[in-house]
Coordinates of N, CA, C and O in Angstrom, one line a residue:
M889 N 3.1 -18.2 1.3 CA 4.1 -17.4 2.0 C 5.2 -18.2 2.5 O 6.4 -17.8 2.3
K890 N 4.9 -19.4 3.0 CA 6.0 -20.3 3.4 C 6.9 -20.7 2.3 O 8.1 -20.7 2.4
Y891 N 6.3 -21.0 1.1 CA 7.1 -21.4 -0.1 C 8.0 -20.2 -0.5 O 9.1 -20.4 -0.8
R892 N 7.4 -19.0 -0.5 CA 8.2 -17.9 -0.9 C 9.3 -17.6 0.0 O 10.4 -17.3 -0.4
N893 N 9.1 -17.8 1.3 CA 10.1 -17.6 2.3 C 11.2 -18.7 2.2 O 12.4 -18.4 2.3
T894 N 10.8 -19.9 2.0 CA 11.7 -21.0 1.9 C 12.7 -20.8 0.7 O 13.9 -21.1 0.7
N895 N 12.1 -20.2 -0.4 CA 12.9 -19.9 -1.6 C 13.6 -18.5 -1.6 O 14.1 -18.1 -2.6
K896 N 13.6 -17.9 -0.4 CA 14.2 -16.6 -0.2 C 13.8 -15.5 -1.1 O 14.6 -14.7 -1.5
Y897 N 12.5 -15.5 -1.4 CA 11.9 -14.4 -2.2 C 11.8 -13.2 -1.3 O 11.5 -13.4 -0.1
E898 N 12.0 -12.1 -1.9 CA 11.8 -10.8 -1.1 C 10.3 -10.4 -1.3 O 9.8 -10.2 -2.4
I899 N 9.6 -10.4 -0.2 CA 8.2 -10.0 -0.2 C 8.1 -8.4 -0.1 O 8.6 -7.8 0.8
N900 N 7.6 -7.8 -1.2 CA 7.5 -6.4 -1.3 C 6.3 -5.9 -0.5 O 6.4 -4.8 0.1
D901 N 5.2 -6.6 -0.6 CA 3.9 -6.1 0.0 C 2.9 -7.2 0.1 O 3.0 -8.2 -0.6
V902 N 2.0 -7.1 1.1 CA 0.9 -8.0 1.2 C -0.3 -7.2 1.5 O -0.3 -6.2 2.2
C903 N -1.4 -7.6 0.9 CA -2.7 -6.9 1.2 C -3.8 -8.0 1.2 O -3.7 -9.0 0.6
M904 N -4.9 -7.7 2.0 CA -6.0 -8.6 2.0 C -7.2 -7.8 2.5 O -7.1 -6.8 3.2
T905 N -8.4 -8.4 2.2 CA -9.6 -7.8 2.7 C -10.5 -8.8 3.3 O -10.3 -10.0 3.0
D906 N -11.5 -8.4 4.0 CA -12.5 -9.4 4.6 C -13.3 -10.0 3.5 O -13.9 -11.1 3.7
V907 N -13.5 -9.4 2.3 CA -14.3 -10.0 1.3 C -13.6 -10.9 0.4 O -14.1 -11.5 -0.6
G908 N -12.3 -11.2 0.6 CA -11.5 -12.2 -0.1 C -10.5 -11.7 -1.2 O -9.9 -12.5 -1.8
W909 N -10.4 -10.4 -1.3 CA -9.3 -9.9 -2.2 C -8.0 -10.0 -1.5 O -7.9 -9.7 -0.3
W910 N -6.9 -10.5 -2.1 CA -5.6 -10.5 -1.4 C -4.5 -10.6 -2.5 O -4.8 -11.0 -3.6
A911 N -3.3 -10.3 -2.1 CA -2.2 -10.4 -2.9 C -0.9 -10.4 -2.1 O -0.8 -9.8 -1.1
V912 N 0.1 -11.1 -2.6 CA 1.4 -11.1 -2.1 C 2.3 -10.7 -3.3 O 2.3 -11.3 -4.3
I913 N 3.0 -9.6 -3.1 CA 3.9 -9.0 -4.2 C 5.3 -9.4 -3.8 O 5.7 -9.2 -2.6
Y914 N 6.0 -10.1 -4.7 CA 7.4 -10.5 -4.3 C 8.3 -10.4 -5.4 O 7.9 -10.3 -6.6
N915 N 9.6 -10.2 -5.1 CA 10.7 -10.1 -6.0 C 10.4 -9.0 -7.1 O 10.7 -9.1 -8.3
D916 N 9.8 -7.9 -6.7 CA 9.5 -6.7 -7.5 C 8.5 -6.9 -8.6 O 7.7 -6.0 -8.8
T917 N 8.5 -8.0 -9.3 CA 7.6 -8.1 -10.5 C 6.8 -9.4 -10.5 O 6.3 -9.8 -11.5
N918 N 6.6 -10.0 -9.3 CA 5.8 -11.2 -9.2 C 4.7 -11.0 -8.2 O 4.9 -10.3 -7.2
Y919 N 3.6 -11.7 -8.4 CA 2.5 -11.7 -7.4 C 1.6 -12.9 -7.5 O 1.6 -13.6 -8.5
R920 N 1.0 -13.2 -6.4 CA -0.1 -14.2 -6.3 C -1.2 -13.6 -5.6 O -1.0 -12.8 -4.7
G921 N -2.4 -14.1 -5.9 CA -3.6 -13.6 -5.1 C -4.9 -13.7 -5.9 O -5.0 -14.2 -7.0
N922 N -5.9 -13.2 -5.2 CA -7.2 -13.1 -5.8 C -7.5 -11.6 -5.9 O -7.8 -10.9 -4.9
L923 N -7.4 -11.1 -7.1 CA -7.5 -9.6 -7.4 C -8.7 -9.3 -8.3 O -9.1 -10.1 -9.1
P924 N -9.3 -8.1 -8.1 CA -10.3 -7.7 -9.0 C -9.7 -7.7 -10.5 O -8.5 -7.4 -10.6
S925 N -10.5 -8.0 -11.5 CA -10.0 -8.2 -12.8 C -9.3 -7.0 -13.3 O -8.2 -7.1 -14.0
T926 N -9.8 -5.8 -13.1 CA -9.1 -4.6 -13.5 C -7.8 -4.3 -12.8 O -6.8 -3.9 -13.4
C927 N -7.7 -4.7 -11.6 CA -6.4 -4.6 -10.8 C -5.4 -5.6 -11.4 O -4.3 -5.2 -11.6
K928 N -5.8 -6.8 -11.7 CA -4.9 -7.8 -12.3 C -4.4 -7.3 -13.6 O -3.2 -7.4 -13.9
A929 N -5.3 -6.8 -14.4 CA -4.9 -6.3 -15.7 C -3.9 -5.1 -15.6 O -2.9 -5.1 -16.4
Q930 N -4.1 -4.2 -14.6 CA -3.2 -3.1 -14.4 C -1.8 -3.6 -13.9 O -0.8 -3.1 -14.3
M931 N -1.8 -4.6 -13.0 CA -0.6 -5.1 -12.5 C 0.2 -5.8 -13.6 O 1.4 -5.5 -13.8
D932 N -0.5 -6.6 -14.4 CA 0.2 -7.2 -15.6 C 0.8 -6.2 -16.5 O 1.9 -6.4 -17.1
A933 N 0.0 -5.1 -16.8 CA 0.5 -4.1 -17.7 C 1.7 -3.4 -17.2 O 2.7 -3.2 -17.9
A934 N 1.7 -3.0 -15.9 CA 2.9 -2.4 -15.3 C 4.1 -3.3 -15.3 O 5.2 -2.8 -15.6
I935 N 3.9 -4.5 -14.9 CA 5.0 -5.5 -14.9 C 5.5 -5.7 -16.4 O 6.8 -5.7 -16.6
G936 N 4.6 -5.7 -17.3 CA 5.0 -5.8 -18.7 C 5.8 -4.7 -19.2 O 6.6 -4.8 -20.1
K937 N 5.7 -3.5 -18.6 CA 6.5 -2.3 -19.0 C 7.8 -2.3 -18.2 O 8.5 -1.3 -18.3
G938 N 8.1 -3.3 -17.4 CA 9.3 -3.3 -16.6 C 9.3 -2.6 -15.3 O 10.3 -2.4 -14.7
E939 N 8.1 -2.2 -14.8 CA 8.0 -1.5 -13.6 C 8.0 -2.5 -12.4 O 7.5 -3.6 -12.5
K940 N 8.6 -2.1 -11.3 CA 8.7 -2.9 -10.1 C 7.5 -2.5 -9.2 O 7.4 -1.3 -8.9
I941 N 6.8 -3.4 -8.7 CA 5.7 -3.1 -7.8 C 6.2 -2.9 -6.4 O 6.7 -3.8 -5.8
L942 N 6.0 -1.7 -5.9 CA 6.4 -1.4 -4.5 C 5.2 -1.6 -3.5 O 5.5 -2.1 -2.4
S943 N 4.0 -1.3 -3.9 CA 2.9 -1.4 -3.0 C 1.6 -1.6 -3.8 O 1.4 -1.0 -4.8
L944 N 0.7 -2.3 -3.2 CA -0.7 -2.6 -3.7 C -1.6 -2.5 -2.5 O -1.4 -3.1 -1.5
S945 N -2.7 -1.9 -2.7 CA -3.8 -1.9 -1.7 C -5.1 -2.1 -2.4 O -5.4 -1.5 -3.5
I946 N -6.0 -2.9 -1.9 CA -7.3 -3.2 -2.4 C -8.3 -2.9 -1.3 O -8.1 -3.4 -0.1
S947 N -9.4 -2.2 -1.6 CA -10.4 -1.9 -0.6 C -11.5 -3.0 -0.6 O -11.6 -3.8 -1.6
E948 N -12.3 -3.0 0.4 CA -13.4 -4.0 0.4 C -14.3 -3.9 -0.8 O -14.9 -4.9 -1.2
N949 N -14.5 -2.7 -1.3 CA -15.4 -2.6 -2.5 C -14.7 -2.8 -3.8 O -15.3 -2.6 -4.8
G950 N -13.5 -3.3 -3.8 CA -12.8 -3.7 -5.0 C -12.0 -2.6 -5.7 O -11.4 -2.8 -6.7
N951 N -12.0 -1.4 -5.1 CA -11.1 -0.3 -5.6 C -9.7 -0.7 -5.3 O -9.4 -1.5 -4.4
Y952 N -8.7 -0.2 -6.1 CA -7.3 -0.6 -5.8 C -6.4 0.6 -6.1 O -6.8 1.6 -6.8
A953 N -5.2 0.6 -5.5 CA -4.2 1.6 -5.8 C -2.9 0.9 -5.7 O -2.7 0.0 -4.9
M954 N -2.0 1.3 -6.6 CA -0.7 0.7 -6.7 C 0.4 1.7 -6.9 O 0.2 2.7 -7.7
I955 N 1.6 1.5 -6.3 CA 2.7 2.3 -6.5 C 3.8 1.4 -7.1 O 4.1 0.3 -6.6
T956 N 4.5 2.0 -8.1 CA 5.6 1.2 -8.7 C 6.8 2.1 -8.6 O 6.7 3.3 -8.2
D957 N 8.0 1.6 -9.1 CA 9.2 2.4 -9.0 C 9.1 3.6 -10.1 O 9.9 4.5 -10.0
K958 N 8.2 3.5 -11.0 CA 8.2 4.5 -12.1 C 6.9 5.3 -12.1 O 6.8 6.4 -12.7
S959 N 5.8 4.8 -11.5 CA 4.5 5.5 -11.6 C 3.6 5.1 -10.5 O 4.0 4.4 -9.5
F960 N 2.3 5.4 -10.7 CA 1.3 4.9 -9.7 C 0.0 4.7 -10.5 O -0.2 5.3 -11.6
Y961 N -0.9 4.0 -9.9 CA -2.2 3.7 -10.6 C -3.3 3.6 -9.5 O -3.0 3.2 -8.4
A962 N -4.5 4.0 -9.8 CA -5.6 3.9 -8.9 C -6.9 3.8 -9.7 O -7.0 4.3 -10.8
S963 N -7.8 3.0 -9.2 CA -9.0 2.7 -9.9 C -10.1 3.8 -9.8 O -11.1 3.8 -10.5
N964 N -9.8 4.8 -8.9 CA -10.8 5.9 -8.9 C -10.1 7.3 -8.7 O -8.9 7.3 -8.4
E965 N -10.8 8.3 -9.1 CA -10.2 9.6 -9.2 C -9.7 10.2 -7.8 O -8.7 10.8 -7.7
T966 N -10.5 9.9 -6.7 CA -10.1 10.4 -5.4 C -8.8 9.8 -5.0 O -7.9 10.6 -4.6
D967 N -8.6 8.5 -5.1 CA -7.3 7.9 -4.8 C -6.2 8.4 -5.6 O -5.1 8.7 -5.2
R968 N -6.4 8.6 -7.0 CA -5.4 9.1 -7.9 C -5.0 10.5 -7.4 O -3.8 10.9 -7.4
T969 N -6.0 11.4 -7.1 CA -5.7 12.7 -6.6 C -4.9 12.8 -5.4 O -3.9 13.5 -5.2
V970 N -5.2 11.9 -4.4 CA -4.4 11.9 -3.1 C -3.0 11.4 -3.4 O -2.1 12.0 -2.9
I971 N -2.8 10.5 -4.2 CA -1.4 10.0 -4.5 C -0.6 11.1 -5.2 O 0.5 11.4 -4.9
E972 N -1.3 11.8 -6.2 CA -0.6 12.9 -6.9 C -0.2 14.0 -5.9 O 0.9 14.5 -6.0
E973 N -1.1 14.4 -5.0 CA -0.8 15.4 -4.0 C 0.3 15.0 -3.1 O 1.2 15.8 -2.8
A974 N 0.3 13.7 -2.7 CA 1.4 13.2 -1.8 C 2.7 13.3 -2.5 O 3.7 13.8 -1.9
I975 N 2.8 12.9 -3.7 CA 4.1 13.0 -4.5 C 4.6 14.4 -4.6 O 5.7 14.7 -4.5
K976 N 3.6 15.3 -5.0 CA 4.0 16.7 -5.1 C 4.6 17.3 -3.8 O 5.5 18.0 -3.8
K977 N 4.0 17.0 -2.7 CA 4.4 17.5 -1.4 C 5.6 16.8 -0.8 O 6.4 17.4 -0.1
Y978 N 5.6 15.5 -0.9 CA 6.6 14.7 -0.1 C 7.5 13.8 -0.9 O 8.2 13.0 -0.4
G979 N 7.5 13.9 -2.2 CA 8.5 13.1 -3.0 C 8.0 11.8 -3.4 O 6.8 11.4 -3.3
H980 N 9.0 10.9 -3.8 CA 8.7 9.6 -4.3 C 7.8 8.8 -3.3 O 8.1 8.7 -2.1
A981 N 6.8 8.2 -3.8 CA 5.8 7.4 -3.0 C 6.4 6.0 -2.8 O 7.0 5.4 -3.7
Y982 N 6.3 5.5 -1.5 CA 6.7 4.2 -1.1 C 5.6 3.2 -1.1 O 5.6 2.1 -1.5
S983 N 4.5 3.7 -0.5 CA 3.3 2.8 -0.3 C 2.0 3.5 -0.3 O 2.0 4.7 0.0
V984 N 1.0 2.8 -0.5 CA -0.4 3.3 -0.4 C -1.3 2.3 0.3 O -1.1 1.1 0.2
C985 N -2.2 2.9 1.1 CA -3.2 2.1 1.7 C -4.6 2.7 1.5 O -4.7 3.9 1.8
I986 N -5.5 2.0 0.9 CA -6.9 2.5 0.7 C -7.9 1.7 1.4 O -7.7 0.5 1.6
T987 N -9.0 2.3 1.8 CA -10.1 1.6 2.4 C -11.3 2.1 1.6 O -11.2 2.9 0.7
N988 N -12.5 1.7 2.0 CA -13.7 2.2 1.3 C -13.9 3.7 1.6 O -14.6 4.4 0.9
V989 N -13.2 4.2 2.6 CA -13.4 5.6 3.0 C -12.1 6.4 2.8 O -12.2 7.6 2.3
G990 N -10.9 5.9 3.2 CA -9.7 6.8 3.3 C -8.6 6.3 2.4 O -8.6 5.2 1.9
T991 N -7.6 7.2 2.3 CA -6.3 6.9 1.6 C -5.1 7.4 2.4 O -5.2 8.5 2.9
F992 N -4.1 6.6 2.5 CA -2.9 7.0 3.2 C -1.7 6.7 2.2 O -1.6 5.5 1.8
V993 N -0.8 7.7 2.0 CA 0.3 7.5 1.1 C 1.6 7.9 1.8 O 1.6 8.9 2.4
T994 N 2.6 7.0 1.9 CA 3.9 7.3 2.5 C 4.8 7.6 1.4 O 4.9 6.9 0.3
C995 N 5.7 8.6 1.6 CA 6.6 9.1 0.6 C 8.0 9.3 1.2 O 8.2 9.1 2.4
S996 N 9.0 9.6 0.4 CA 10.3 9.8 0.9 C 10.5 10.9 1.9 O 11.4 10.8 2.8
R997 N 9.7 11.9 1.9 CA 9.8 13.0 2.9 C 8.6 13.2 3.8 O 8.5 14.3 4.4
G998 N 7.7 12.3 3.8 CA 6.5 12.4 4.7 C 5.4 11.6 4.2 O 5.5 10.7 3.3
A999 N 4.2 11.8 4.8 CA 3.0 11.1 4.4 C 1.9 12.0 4.2 O 1.8 13.1 4.8
F1000 N 0.9 11.6 3.4 CA -0.2 12.4 3.0 C -1.5 11.5 3.1 O -1.4 10.3 2.7
F1001 N -2.6 12.0 3.6 CA -3.7 11.2 3.7 C -5.0 12.0 3.6 O -5.0 13.2 3.7
L1002 N -6.1 11.2 3.4 CA -7.5 11.8 3.2 C -8.4 10.9 3.9 O -8.4 9.6 3.6
D1003 N -9.3 11.4 4.8 CA -10.4 10.6 5.4 C -9.9 9.4 6.2 O -10.5 8.3 6.1
V1004 N -8.7 9.6 6.9 CA -8.2 8.5 7.7 C -8.8 8.7 9.1 O -9.0 9.8 9.6
P1005 N -9.1 7.6 9.8 CA -9.7 7.8 11.2 C -8.8 8.6 12.1 O -7.6 8.5 12.0
T1006 N -9.4 9.5 12.9 CA -8.7 10.4 13.8 C -7.8 9.6 14.7 O -6.7 10.1 14.9
R1007 N -8.2 8.5 15.1 CA -7.3 7.7 16.0 C -6.0 7.3 15.4 O -4.9 7.4 16.1
V1008 N -6.0 7.1 14.1 CA -4.7 6.8 13.4 C -3.8 8.0 13.4 O -2.6 7.9 13.7
V1009 N -4.4 9.1 13.0 CA -3.6 10.4 12.9 C -3.1 10.8 14.3 O -1.9 11.1 14.4
E1010 N -3.9 10.7 15.3 CA -3.5 11.0 16.7 C -2.3 10.2 17.2 O -1.3 10.7 17.7
K1011 N -2.4 8.9 17.0 CA -1.3 8.0 17.4 C 0.0 8.2 16.6 O 1.0 8.2 17.2
L1012 N -0.1 8.5 15.3 CA 1.1 8.7 14.6 C 1.8 10.0 14.9 O 3.0 10.1 14.7
Q1013 N 1.0 11.0 15.4 CA 1.6 12.3 15.7 C 2.5 12.1 16.9 O 3.4 13.0 17.2
N1014 N 2.4 11.1 17.7 CA 3.2 10.9 18.9 C 4.6 10.2 18.6 O 5.3 10.0 19.5
Y1015 N 4.8 9.9 17.3 CA 6.0 9.2 17.0 C 6.9 10.0 16.0 O 6.3 10.7 15.2
S1016 N 8.2 10.0 16.2 CA 9.1 10.7 15.3 C 9.4 9.9 14.1 O 9.3 8.7 14.1
G1017 N 10.0 10.5 13.1 CA 10.4 9.7 11.9 C 9.3 9.6 10.9 O 8.2 10.2 11.0
N1018 N 9.6 8.9 9.9 CA 8.8 8.8 8.7 C 8.5 7.3 8.4 O 9.3 6.6 7.9
P1019 N 7.3 6.8 8.7 CA 7.0 5.4 8.4 C 7.0 5.2 6.9 O 6.6 6.0 6.1
K1020 N 7.5 4.0 6.6 CA 7.6 3.6 5.1 C 6.3 3.0 4.7 O 5.9 3.1 3.6
F1021 N 5.7 2.2 5.6 CA 4.4 1.5 5.3 C 3.4 1.8 6.4 O 3.7 1.6 7.6
I1022 N 2.2 2.1 6.0 CA 1.1 2.2 7.0 C -0.1 1.4 6.4 O -0.4 1.6 5.2
R1023 N -0.7 0.6 7.2 CA -1.9 -0.1 6.9 C -2.9 0.2 8.0 O -2.6 0.2 9.1
F1024 N -4.2 0.6 7.5 CA -5.2 1.0 8.5 C -6.5 0.4 8.1 O -6.7 0.1 6.9
T1025 N -7.5 0.4 9.0 CA -8.8 0.1 8.7 C -9.7 1.3 9.0 O -9.3 2.2 9.8
D1026 N -10.9 1.3 8.5 CA -11.8 2.4 8.7 C -12.2 2.5 10.2 O -12.7 3.5 10.7
S1027 N -12.1 1.4 11.0 CA -12.4 1.4 12.4 C -11.3 2.0 13.2 O -11.4 2.3 14.4
G1028 N -10.1 2.2 12.6 CA -9.0 2.9 13.3 C -7.9 2.0 13.8 O -6.9 2.5 14.4
T1029 N -7.9 0.7 13.5 CA -6.8 -0.1 13.8 C -5.7 0.1 12.7 O -6.1 0.5 11.6
F1030 N -4.5 0.1 13.1 CA -3.4 0.3 12.1 C -2.1 -0.2 12.5 O -1.9 -0.6 13.7
I1031 N -1.2 -0.3 11.6 CA 0.2 -0.7 11.8 C 1.1 0.2 10.9 O 0.7 0.5 9.8
A1032 N 2.1 0.7 11.5 CA 3.1 1.6 10.7 C 4.5 1.1 11.0 O 4.9 0.9 12.1
V1033 N 5.2 0.9 9.9 CA 6.6 0.4 10.1 C 7.5 1.3 9.2 O 7.1 1.9 8.2
N1034 N 8.8 1.3 9.6 CA 9.7 2.1 8.9 C 10.6 1.3 7.9 O 11.5 1.8 7.3
G1035 N 10.3 0.0 7.8 CA 11.0 -0.9 6.9 C 12.0 -1.7 7.6 O 12.5 -2.7 7.0
E1036 N 12.3 -1.4 8.8 CA 13.3 -2.1 9.6 C 12.7 -2.6 10.9 O 13.1 -3.7 11.4
S1037 N 11.8 -1.9 11.5 CA 11.2 -2.3 12.8 C 9.8 -1.7 12.9 O 9.4 -0.9 12.1
M1038 N 9.1 -2.1 14.0 CA 7.8 -1.6 14.2 C 7.9 -0.1 14.6 O 8.8 0.2 15.4
K1039 N 7.0 0.7 14.0 CA 7.0 2.1 14.3 C 5.9 2.4 15.3 O 6.1 3.0 16.4
A1040 N 4.7 2.0 15.0 CA 3.5 2.2 15.8 C 2.4 1.3 15.4 O 2.4 0.8 14.3
F1041 N 1.5 1.0 16.3 CA 0.4 0.2 16.0 C -0.7 0.4 17.0 O -0.5 0.9 18.1
F1042 N -1.9 0.1 16.6 CA -3.1 0.2 17.5 C -4.0 -0.9 17.0 O -4.5 -0.9 15.9
M1043 N -4.2 -1.9 17.8 CA -5.0 -3.1 17.4 C -6.1 -3.3 18.5 O -5.9 -3.0 19.6

């Protein structure tokens, strides 16, 4: 991270898990990290097609979901369905966060989720606007930002 910041790279997204999966996405088409092999292959394929990586999320069990400027990818049907529904209802997807249990997708006109802890939903209902990025855990800790400043958090 320090090297990337020193060289003025734009960091698009960061994800990490307790079991050791992690990634730093930077300058739209670059990444470093320890990714499940199928996730790495999908990232490389998307970048090879000229897609810009907007968001990547990896769950503790190794499932992954990714949003690009042109498409989206997910390693399981549930996450794919949630992302599809989010895009249908709320427009272009900005980011995705998945856990072993839930999925949260932020879009240009709102957010869509499935099996997110009640605490996260309750806290976000108290804030106006549309967060651009939300990261949460199954225990209910979360952070939501609009791309410019902190929106909400519960730690």
